[in-house]
PDB file of C-alpha atoms in Angstrom:
ATOM      1  CA  MET A  17     127.849  94.596  37.850  1.00  0.00           C
ATOM      2  CA  ALA A  18     126.468  95.673  34.416  1.00  0.00           C
ATOM      3  CA  GLY A  19     127.634  99.242  35.008  1.00  0.00           C
ATOM      4  CA  THR A  20     131.105  97.999  35.797  1.00  0.00           C
ATOM      5  CA  CYS A  21     131.274  95.934  32.608  1.00  0.00           C
ATOM      6  CA  VAL A  22     130.114  98.851  30.464  1.00  0.00           C
ATOM      7  CA  GLY A  23     132.823 101.007  32.015  1.00  0.00           C
ATOM      8  CA  TYR A  24     135.504  98.497  31.059  1.00  0.00           C
ATOM      9  CA  LEU A  25     134.185  98.277  27.480  1.00  0.00           C
ATOM     10  CA  VAL A  26     134.109 102.055  27.032  1.00  0.00           C
ATOM     11  CA  GLN A  27     137.660 102.350  28.359  1.00  0.00           C
ATOM     12  CA  ALA A  28     138.817  99.596  26.036  1.00  0.00           C
ATOM     13  CA  ASP A  29     137.450 101.432  22.964  1.00  0.00           C
ATOM     14  CA  ARG A  30     139.241 104.721  23.805  1.00  0.00           C
ATOM     15  CA  GLU A  31     142.572 105.797  22.355  1.00  0.00           C
ATOM     16  CA  PRO A  32     145.354 105.509  24.914  1.00  0.00           C
ATOM     17  CA  THR A  33     146.151 108.778  26.637  1.00  0.00           C
ATOM     18  CA  ALA A  34     149.614 110.058  25.824  1.00  0.00           C
ATOM     19  CA  LEU A  35     152.022 110.348  28.779  1.00  0.00           C
ATOM     20  CA  PRO A  36     153.664 113.716  29.503  1.00  0.00           C
ATOM     21  CA  PRO A  37     157.198 114.069  28.137  1.00  0.00           C
ATOM     22  CA  LEU A  38     159.957 112.965  30.479  1.00  0.00           C
ATOM     23  CA  SER A  39     162.228 115.814  29.539  1.00  0.00           C
ATOM     24  CA  GLN A  40     161.686 119.115  31.349  1.00  0.00           C
ATOM     25  CA  PRO A  41     162.730 122.607  30.311  1.00  0.00           C
ATOM     26  CA  SER A  42     166.274 123.320  31.405  1.00  0.00           C
ATOM     27  CA  VAL A  43     166.651 125.785  34.266  1.00  0.00           C
ATOM     28  CA  ALA A  44     169.246 128.471  33.847  1.00  0.00           C
ATOM     29  CA  GLN A  45     172.041 128.170  36.378  1.00  0.00           C
ATOM     30  CA  ALA A  46     172.609 131.175  38.576  1.00  0.00           C
ATOM     31  CA  LYS A  47     175.792 133.041  37.867  1.00  0.00           C
ATOM     32  CA  GLY A  48     178.229 134.615  40.247  1.00  0.00           C
ATOM     33  CA  ALA A  49     180.115 133.363  43.295  1.00  0.00           C
ATOM     34  CA  GLY A  50     178.239 131.460  45.989  1.00  0.00           C
ATOM     35  CA  PRO A  51     177.957 132.673  49.582  1.00  0.00           C
ATOM     36  CA  GLU A  52     181.107 132.724  51.617  1.00  0.00           C
ATOM     37  CA  PRO A  53     181.374 129.850  54.127  1.00  0.00           C
ATOM     38  CA  LEU A  54     180.660 130.770  57.737  1.00  0.00           C
ATOM     39  CA  SER A  55     183.647 131.451  59.930  1.00  0.00           C
ATOM     40  CA  ALA A  56     184.248 129.298  62.996  1.00  0.00           C
ATOM     41  CA  ALA A  57     182.894 132.129  65.139  1.00  0.00           C
ATOM     42  CA  GLN A  58     179.645 132.252  63.123  1.00  0.00           C
ATOM     43  CA  ASP A  59     179.123 128.520  62.589  1.00  0.00           C
ATOM     44  CA  ARG A  60     177.398 127.292  65.733  1.00  0.00           C
ATOM     45  CA  GLU A  61     178.105 123.631  64.976  1.00  0.00           C
ATOM     46  CA  VAL A  62     181.837 124.334  64.836  1.00  0.00           C
ATOM     47  CA  LYS A  63     181.646 126.183  68.163  1.00  0.00           C
ATOM     48  CA  ALA A  64     179.588 123.476  69.858  1.00  0.00           C
ATOM     49  CA  ASP A  65     181.927 120.672  68.758  1.00  0.00           C
ATOM     50  CA  GLY A  66     185.082 122.491  69.842  1.00  0.00           C
ATOM     51  CA  ASP A  67     186.368 123.086  73.357  1.00  0.00           C
ATOM     52  CA  LEU A  68     183.113 123.598  75.255  1.00  0.00           C
ATOM     53  CA  ARG A  69     184.944 125.470  78.010  1.00  0.00           C
ATOM     54  CA  ARG A  70     185.631 128.332  75.576  1.00  0.00           C
ATOM     55  CA  LEU A  71     181.893 129.056  75.425  1.00  0.00           C
ATOM     56  CA  LEU A  72     181.658 129.675  79.172  1.00  0.00           C
ATOM     57  CA  LEU A  73     181.532 133.238  80.468  1.00  0.00           C
ATOM     58  CA  LYS A  74     184.915 134.580  81.456  1.00  0.00           C
ATOM     59  CA  LYS A  75     185.523 135.146  85.145  1.00  0.00           C
ATOM     60  CA  PRO A  76     185.245 138.844  86.047  1.00  0.00           C
ATOM     61  CA  ARG A  77     188.392 140.767  86.883  1.00  0.00           C
ATOM     62  CA  GLY A  78     189.247 140.419  90.527  1.00  0.00           C
ATOM     63  CA  ALA A  79     187.222 137.217  90.989  1.00  0.00           C
ATOM     64  CA  ARG A  80     188.590 134.711  93.463  1.00  0.00           C
ATOM     65  CA  ALA A  81     188.644 130.926  93.418  1.00  0.00           C
ATOM     66  CA  PRO A  82     185.554 129.273  94.925  1.00  0.00           C
ATOM     67  CA  LEU A  83     185.738 127.635  98.329  1.00  0.00           C
ATOM     68  CA  PHE A  84     184.929 124.288  96.691  1.00  0.00           C
ATOM     69  CA  THR A  85     185.954 123.706  93.072  1.00  0.00           C
ATOM     70  CA  THR A  86     183.518 121.807  90.856  1.00  0.00           C
ATOM     71  CA  GLY A  87     184.883 119.227  88.428  1.00  0.00           C
ATOM     72  CA  SER A  88     188.477 119.117  87.202  1.00  0.00           C
ATOM     73  CA  ASP A  89     190.161 121.579  84.831  1.00  0.00           C
ATOM     74  CA  GLY A  90     186.796 123.021  83.807  1.00  0.00           C
ATOM     75  CA  TRP A  91     185.177 119.650  83.048  1.00  0.00           C
ATOM     76  CA  MET A  92     182.570 117.577  84.885  1.00  0.00           C
ATOM     77  CA  SER A  93     182.507 113.849  84.197  1.00  0.00           C
ATOM     78  CA  LEU A  94     179.261 111.907  84.019  1.00  0.00           C
ATOM     79  CA  ALA A  95     179.849 110.728  87.588  1.00  0.00           C
ATOM     80  CA  ASP A  96     180.661 114.297  88.764  1.00  0.00           C
ATOM     81  CA  TYR A  97     177.499 115.666  87.231  1.00  0.00           C
ATOM     82  CA  ALA A  98     175.357 112.837  88.609  1.00  0.00           C
ATOM     83  CA  GLU A  99     176.606 113.776  92.090  1.00  0.00           C
ATOM     84  CA  THR A 100     174.739 117.098  91.785  1.00  0.00           C
ATOM     85  CA  TYR A 101     171.443 115.173  91.850  1.00  0.00           C
ATOM     86  CA  ASP A 102     169.586 114.475  95.107  1.00  0.00           C
ATOM     87  CA  ARG A 103     169.825 110.788  94.187  1.00  0.00           C
ATOM     88  CA  PRO A 104     173.129 110.350  92.300  1.00  0.00           C
ATOM     89  CA  ALA A 105     172.547 106.710  91.308  1.00  0.00           C
ATOM     90  CA  SER A 106     169.186 107.552  89.766  1.00  0.00           C
ATOM     91  CA  GLY A 107     170.668 110.699  88.219  1.00  0.00           C
ATOM     92  CA  PHE A 108     173.484 108.668  86.639  1.00  0.00           C
ATOM     93  CA  ALA A 109     170.965 106.321  84.993  1.00  0.00           C
ATOM     94  CA  ASP A 110     168.854 109.259  83.770  1.00  0.00           C
ATOM     95  CA  LEU A 111     171.898 110.975  82.256  1.00  0.00           C
ATOM     96  CA  VAL A 112     172.935 107.820  80.401  1.00  0.00           C
ATOM     97  CA  ALA A 113     169.390 107.432  79.055  1.00  0.00           C
ATOM     98  CA  GLY A 114     169.366 111.129  78.129  1.00  0.00           C
ATOM     99  CA  GLU A 115     172.569 110.692  76.070  1.00  0.00           C
ATOM    100  CA  PHE A 116     174.844 112.859  78.194  1.00  0.00           C
ATOM    101  CA  ARG A 117     177.956 113.758  76.196  1.00  0.00           C
ATOM    102  CA  ARG A 118     180.039 116.147  78.334  1.00  0.00           C
ATOM    103  CA  ALA A 119     179.785 119.103  80.715  1.00  0.00           C
ATOM    104  CA  ALA A 120     181.951 122.199  81.119  1.00  0.00           C
ATOM    105  CA  VAL A 121     181.910 124.309  84.272  1.00  0.00           C
ATOM    106  CA  THR A 122     183.287 127.561  85.641  1.00  0.00           C
ATOM    107  CA  ASP A 123     182.860 129.023  89.119  1.00  0.00           C
ATOM    108  CA  TRP A 124     184.150 131.953  91.130  1.00  0.00           C
ATOM    109  CA  ARG A 125     183.650 134.227  94.145  1.00  0.00           C
ATOM    110  CA  GLU A 126     183.270 137.988  93.951  1.00  0.00           C
ATOM    111  CA  SER A 127     183.262 138.501  97.722  1.00  0.00           C
ATOM    112  CA  SER A 128     183.440 136.406 100.836  1.00  0.00           C
ATOM    113  CA  THR A 129     179.752 135.482 100.412  1.00  0.00           C
ATOM    114  CA  TYR A 130     178.768 135.966  96.730  1.00  0.00           C
ATOM    115  CA  SER A 131     179.565 133.031  94.414  1.00  0.00           C
ATOM    116  CA  VAL A 132     178.643 131.924  90.880  1.00  0.00           C
ATOM    117  CA  GLU A 133     178.677 128.550  89.131  1.00  0.00           C
ATOM    118  CA  ILE A 134     177.877 128.061  85.431  1.00  0.00           C
ATOM    119  CA  ARG A 135     177.508 124.716  83.695  1.00  0.00           C
ATOM    120  CA  LEU A 136     177.156 123.936  80.006  1.00  0.00           C
ATOM    121  CA  VAL A 137     175.880 120.379  79.572  1.00  0.00           C
ATOM    122  CA  GLN A 138     175.982 118.867  76.084  1.00  0.00           C
ATOM    123  CA  TYR A 139     173.936 115.880  74.875  1.00  0.00           C
ATOM    124  CA  ARG A 140     174.363 113.619  71.834  1.00  0.00           C
ATOM    125  CA  GLN A 141     170.667 113.924  70.880  1.00  0.00           C
ATOM    126  CA  GLU A 142     170.596 110.865  68.644  1.00  0.00           C
ATOM    127  CA  GLU A 143     167.355 109.495  70.099  1.00  0.00           C
ATOM    128  CA  THR A 144     166.205 112.172  72.571  1.00  0.00           C
ATOM    129  CA  LEU A 145     166.265 115.965  72.908  1.00  0.00           C
ATOM    130  CA  GLY A 146     168.487 115.867  75.975  1.00  0.00           C
ATOM    131  CA  ALA A 147     169.220 119.604  76.211  1.00  0.00           C
ATOM    132  CA  ALA A 148     165.567 120.628  76.077  1.00  0.00           C
ATOM    133  CA  ASP A 149     164.624 117.880  78.547  1.00  0.00           C
ATOM    134  CA  ALA A 150     167.339 119.064  80.954  1.00  0.00           C
ATOM    135  CA  ALA A 151     166.038 122.643  80.834  1.00  0.00           C
ATOM    136  CA  ASP A 152     162.479 121.420  81.391  1.00  0.00           C
ATOM    137  CA  SER A 153     163.663 119.544  84.473  1.00  0.00           C
ATOM    138  CA  GLY A 154     165.303 122.721  85.772  1.00  0.00           C
ATOM    139  CA  TYR A 155     162.078 124.686  85.314  1.00  0.00           C
ATOM    140  CA  TYR A 156     160.078 121.971  87.055  1.00  0.00           C
ATOM    141  CA  TRP A 157     162.191 121.803  90.213  1.00  0.00           C
ATOM    142  CA  ALA A 158     162.647 125.571  90.467  1.00  0.00           C
ATOM    143  CA  ASP A 159     158.901 126.154  90.162  1.00  0.00           C
ATOM    144  CA  LYS A 160     158.221 123.652  92.955  1.00  0.00           C
ATOM    145  CA  ASP A 161     160.157 125.660  95.543  1.00  0.00           C
ATOM    146  CA  ALA A 162     158.013 127.945  97.667  1.00  0.00           C
ATOM    147  CA  GLY A 163     158.947 131.614  97.589  1.00  0.00           C
ATOM    148  CA  THR A 164     160.584 131.395  94.153  1.00  0.00           C
ATOM    149  CA  ASP A 165     160.086 134.213  91.659  1.00  0.00           C
ATOM    150  CA  GLY A 166     160.588 133.147  88.023  1.00  0.00           C
ATOM    151  CA  ARG A 167     161.072 135.394  84.975  1.00  0.00           C
ATOM    152  CA  PRO A 168     161.622 134.590  81.264  1.00  0.00           C
ATOM    153  CA  ILE A 169     165.120 135.238  79.896  1.00  0.00           C
ATOM    154  CA  PRO A 170     164.736 137.487  76.805  1.00  0.00           C
ATOM    155  CA  GLY A 171     165.944 135.998  73.536  1.00  0.00           C
ATOM    156  CA  THR A 172     166.107 132.409  74.791  1.00  0.00           C
ATOM    157  CA  GLY A 173     162.730 130.989  73.814  1.00  0.00           C
ATOM    158  CA  ASP A 174     161.552 129.319  77.016  1.00  0.00           C
ATOM    159  CA  GLY A 175     164.618 130.091  79.185  1.00  0.00           C
ATOM    160  CA  MET A 176     163.828 131.070  82.770  1.00  0.00           C
ATOM    161  CA  ALA A 177     165.645 132.776  85.653  1.00  0.00           C
ATOM    162  CA  TYR A 178     164.585 132.254  89.268  1.00  0.00           C
ATOM    163  CA  VAL A 179     165.245 134.131  92.503  1.00  0.00           C
ATOM    164  CA  ARG A 180     164.487 132.586  95.889  1.00  0.00           C
ATOM    165  CA  ASN A 181     163.066 135.103  98.304  1.00  0.00           C
ATOM    166  CA  LYS A 182     163.549 132.819 101.305  1.00  0.00           C
ATOM    167  CA  PRO A 183     167.007 131.647 102.397  1.00  0.00           C
ATOM    168  CA  HIS A 184     168.108 128.071 102.849  1.00  0.00           C
ATOM    169  CA  SER A 185     168.437 127.683 106.611  1.00  0.00           C
ATOM    170  CA  LYS A 186     170.318 124.988 108.521  1.00  0.00           C
ATOM    171  CA  PRO A 187     171.158 124.981 112.230  1.00  0.00           C
ATOM    172  CA  GLY A 188     174.736 126.035 112.820  1.00  0.00           C
ATOM    173  CA  TYR A 189     175.137 127.589 109.350  1.00  0.00           C
ATOM    174  CA  VAL A 190     174.634 131.070 107.903  1.00  0.00           C
ATOM    175  CA  ASP A 191     171.422 131.520 105.908  1.00  0.00           C
ATOM    176  CA  VAL A 192     172.063 131.379 102.163  1.00  0.00           C
ATOM    177  CA  TYR A 193     169.946 132.926  99.413  1.00  0.00           C
ATOM    178  CA  SER A 194     170.144 131.606  95.863  1.00  0.00           C
ATOM    179  CA  ALA A 195     169.142 132.283  92.283  1.00  0.00           C
ATOM    180  CA  GLU A 196     169.338 130.071  89.220  1.00  0.00           C
ATOM    181  CA  ALA A 197     168.789 130.141  85.461  1.00  0.00           C
ATOM    182  CA  HIS A 198     168.009 127.411  82.925  1.00  0.00           C
ATOM    183  CA  ALA A 199     167.917 127.571  79.133  1.00  0.00           C
ATOM    184  CA  TRP A 200     169.051 125.548  76.132  1.00  0.00           C
ATOM    185  CA  ARG A 201     170.244 126.058  72.585  1.00  0.00           C
ATOM    186  CA  GLY A 202     170.779 123.207  70.140  1.00  0.00           C
ATOM    187  CA  ASP A 203     172.377 120.322  72.047  1.00  0.00           C
ATOM    188  CA  ILE A 204     173.606 122.398  75.013  1.00  0.00           C
ATOM    189  CA  ALA A 205     171.742 123.067  78.256  1.00  0.00           C
ATOM    190  CA  MET A 206     172.825 126.034  80.376  1.00  0.00           C
ATOM    191  CA  GLU A 207     172.621 126.103  84.178  1.00  0.00           C
ATOM    192  CA  ILE A 208     173.633 129.051  86.367  1.00  0.00           C
ATOM    193  CA  TRP A 209     173.644 129.096  90.157  1.00  0.00           C
ATOM    194  CA  VAL A 210     174.271 132.176  92.334  1.00  0.00           C
ATOM    195  CA  TYR A 211     174.589 132.161  96.122  1.00  0.00           C
ATOM    196  CA  ASP A 212     174.868 134.930  98.716  1.00  0.00           C
ATOM    197  CA  THR A 213     174.069 135.633 102.343  1.00  0.00           C
ATOM    198  CA  LYS A 214     171.638 138.336 101.223  1.00  0.00           C
ATOM    199  CA  PRO A 215     168.907 138.204  98.558  1.00  0.00           C
ATOM    200  CA  VAL A 216     170.265 137.944  94.992  1.00  0.00           C
ATOM    201  CA  PRO A 217     168.903 140.754  92.761  1.00  0.00           C
ATOM    202  CA  LYS A 218     166.940 139.623  89.688  1.00  0.00           C
ATOM    203  CA  THR A 219     169.171 141.825  87.550  1.00  0.00           C
ATOM    204  CA  LYS A 220     172.241 139.791  88.578  1.00  0.00           C
ATOM    205  CA  ILE A 221     170.986 136.367  87.516  1.00  0.00           C
ATOM    206  CA  MET A 222     169.275 137.781  84.419  1.00  0.00           C
ATOM    207  CA  ASP A 223     172.442 139.549  83.247  1.00  0.00           C
ATOM    208  CA  LEU A 224     174.547 136.411  83.685  1.00  0.00           C
ATOM    209  CA  ALA A 225     171.997 134.283  81.827  1.00  0.00           C
ATOM    210  CA  LYS A 226     171.667 136.661  78.876  1.00  0.00           C
ATOM    211  CA  ARG A 227     175.416 137.087  78.453  1.00  0.00           C
ATOM    212  CA  GLN A 228     176.039 133.340  78.705  1.00  0.00           C
ATOM    213  CA  MET A 229     173.363 132.485  76.137  1.00  0.00           C
ATOM    214  CA  GLU A 230     174.799 135.058  73.720  1.00  0.00           C
ATOM    215  CA  ARG A 231     177.969 132.954  73.607  1.00  0.00           C
ATOM    216  CA  LEU A 232     176.138 129.786  72.480  1.00  0.00           C
TER     217      LEU A 232
END
């Protein structure tokens, strides 16, 4: 206690310490014109908030309409997208919780057996990272399938492409091989699905994934 009292007395006898001046040296303002604003093509936020269908890969020349069209006019509603889940009711609830915003889709056939479907699914991302979570879910389910060969998609961070070496078999139906790709950028998750009656080459799914991600 005595030491504390002495400390107070010593401090009381000292001259008050002057405070530093409030004014600071003025900083010279840079001269010259500022950077040009980004064009709509360069500004990703402008692209992502526009017509999402414009970011989808264009159908190749000579492509035919799919046997079963997904969505309507290039869009999938929340209910449409939930129907792609094994349990649509549970999927609907998960998509609402994940802040689903909208989904754009394109699909085509290049032969009587080879078909492609690409989805761009956008999330609001106010409370959750919906796009990243969607990609993680895609990786999880693809990795669970036996006979699936996964490869990273260059330039996409953690994007992955998968090829199934065993066909999906069902009595009375032709065996179908498939490949898929999942990646995300910003608030958009990308999904690509390829089907054929013969094994899908890795180069096919990888090329589609890389070209689609370059547009985001």
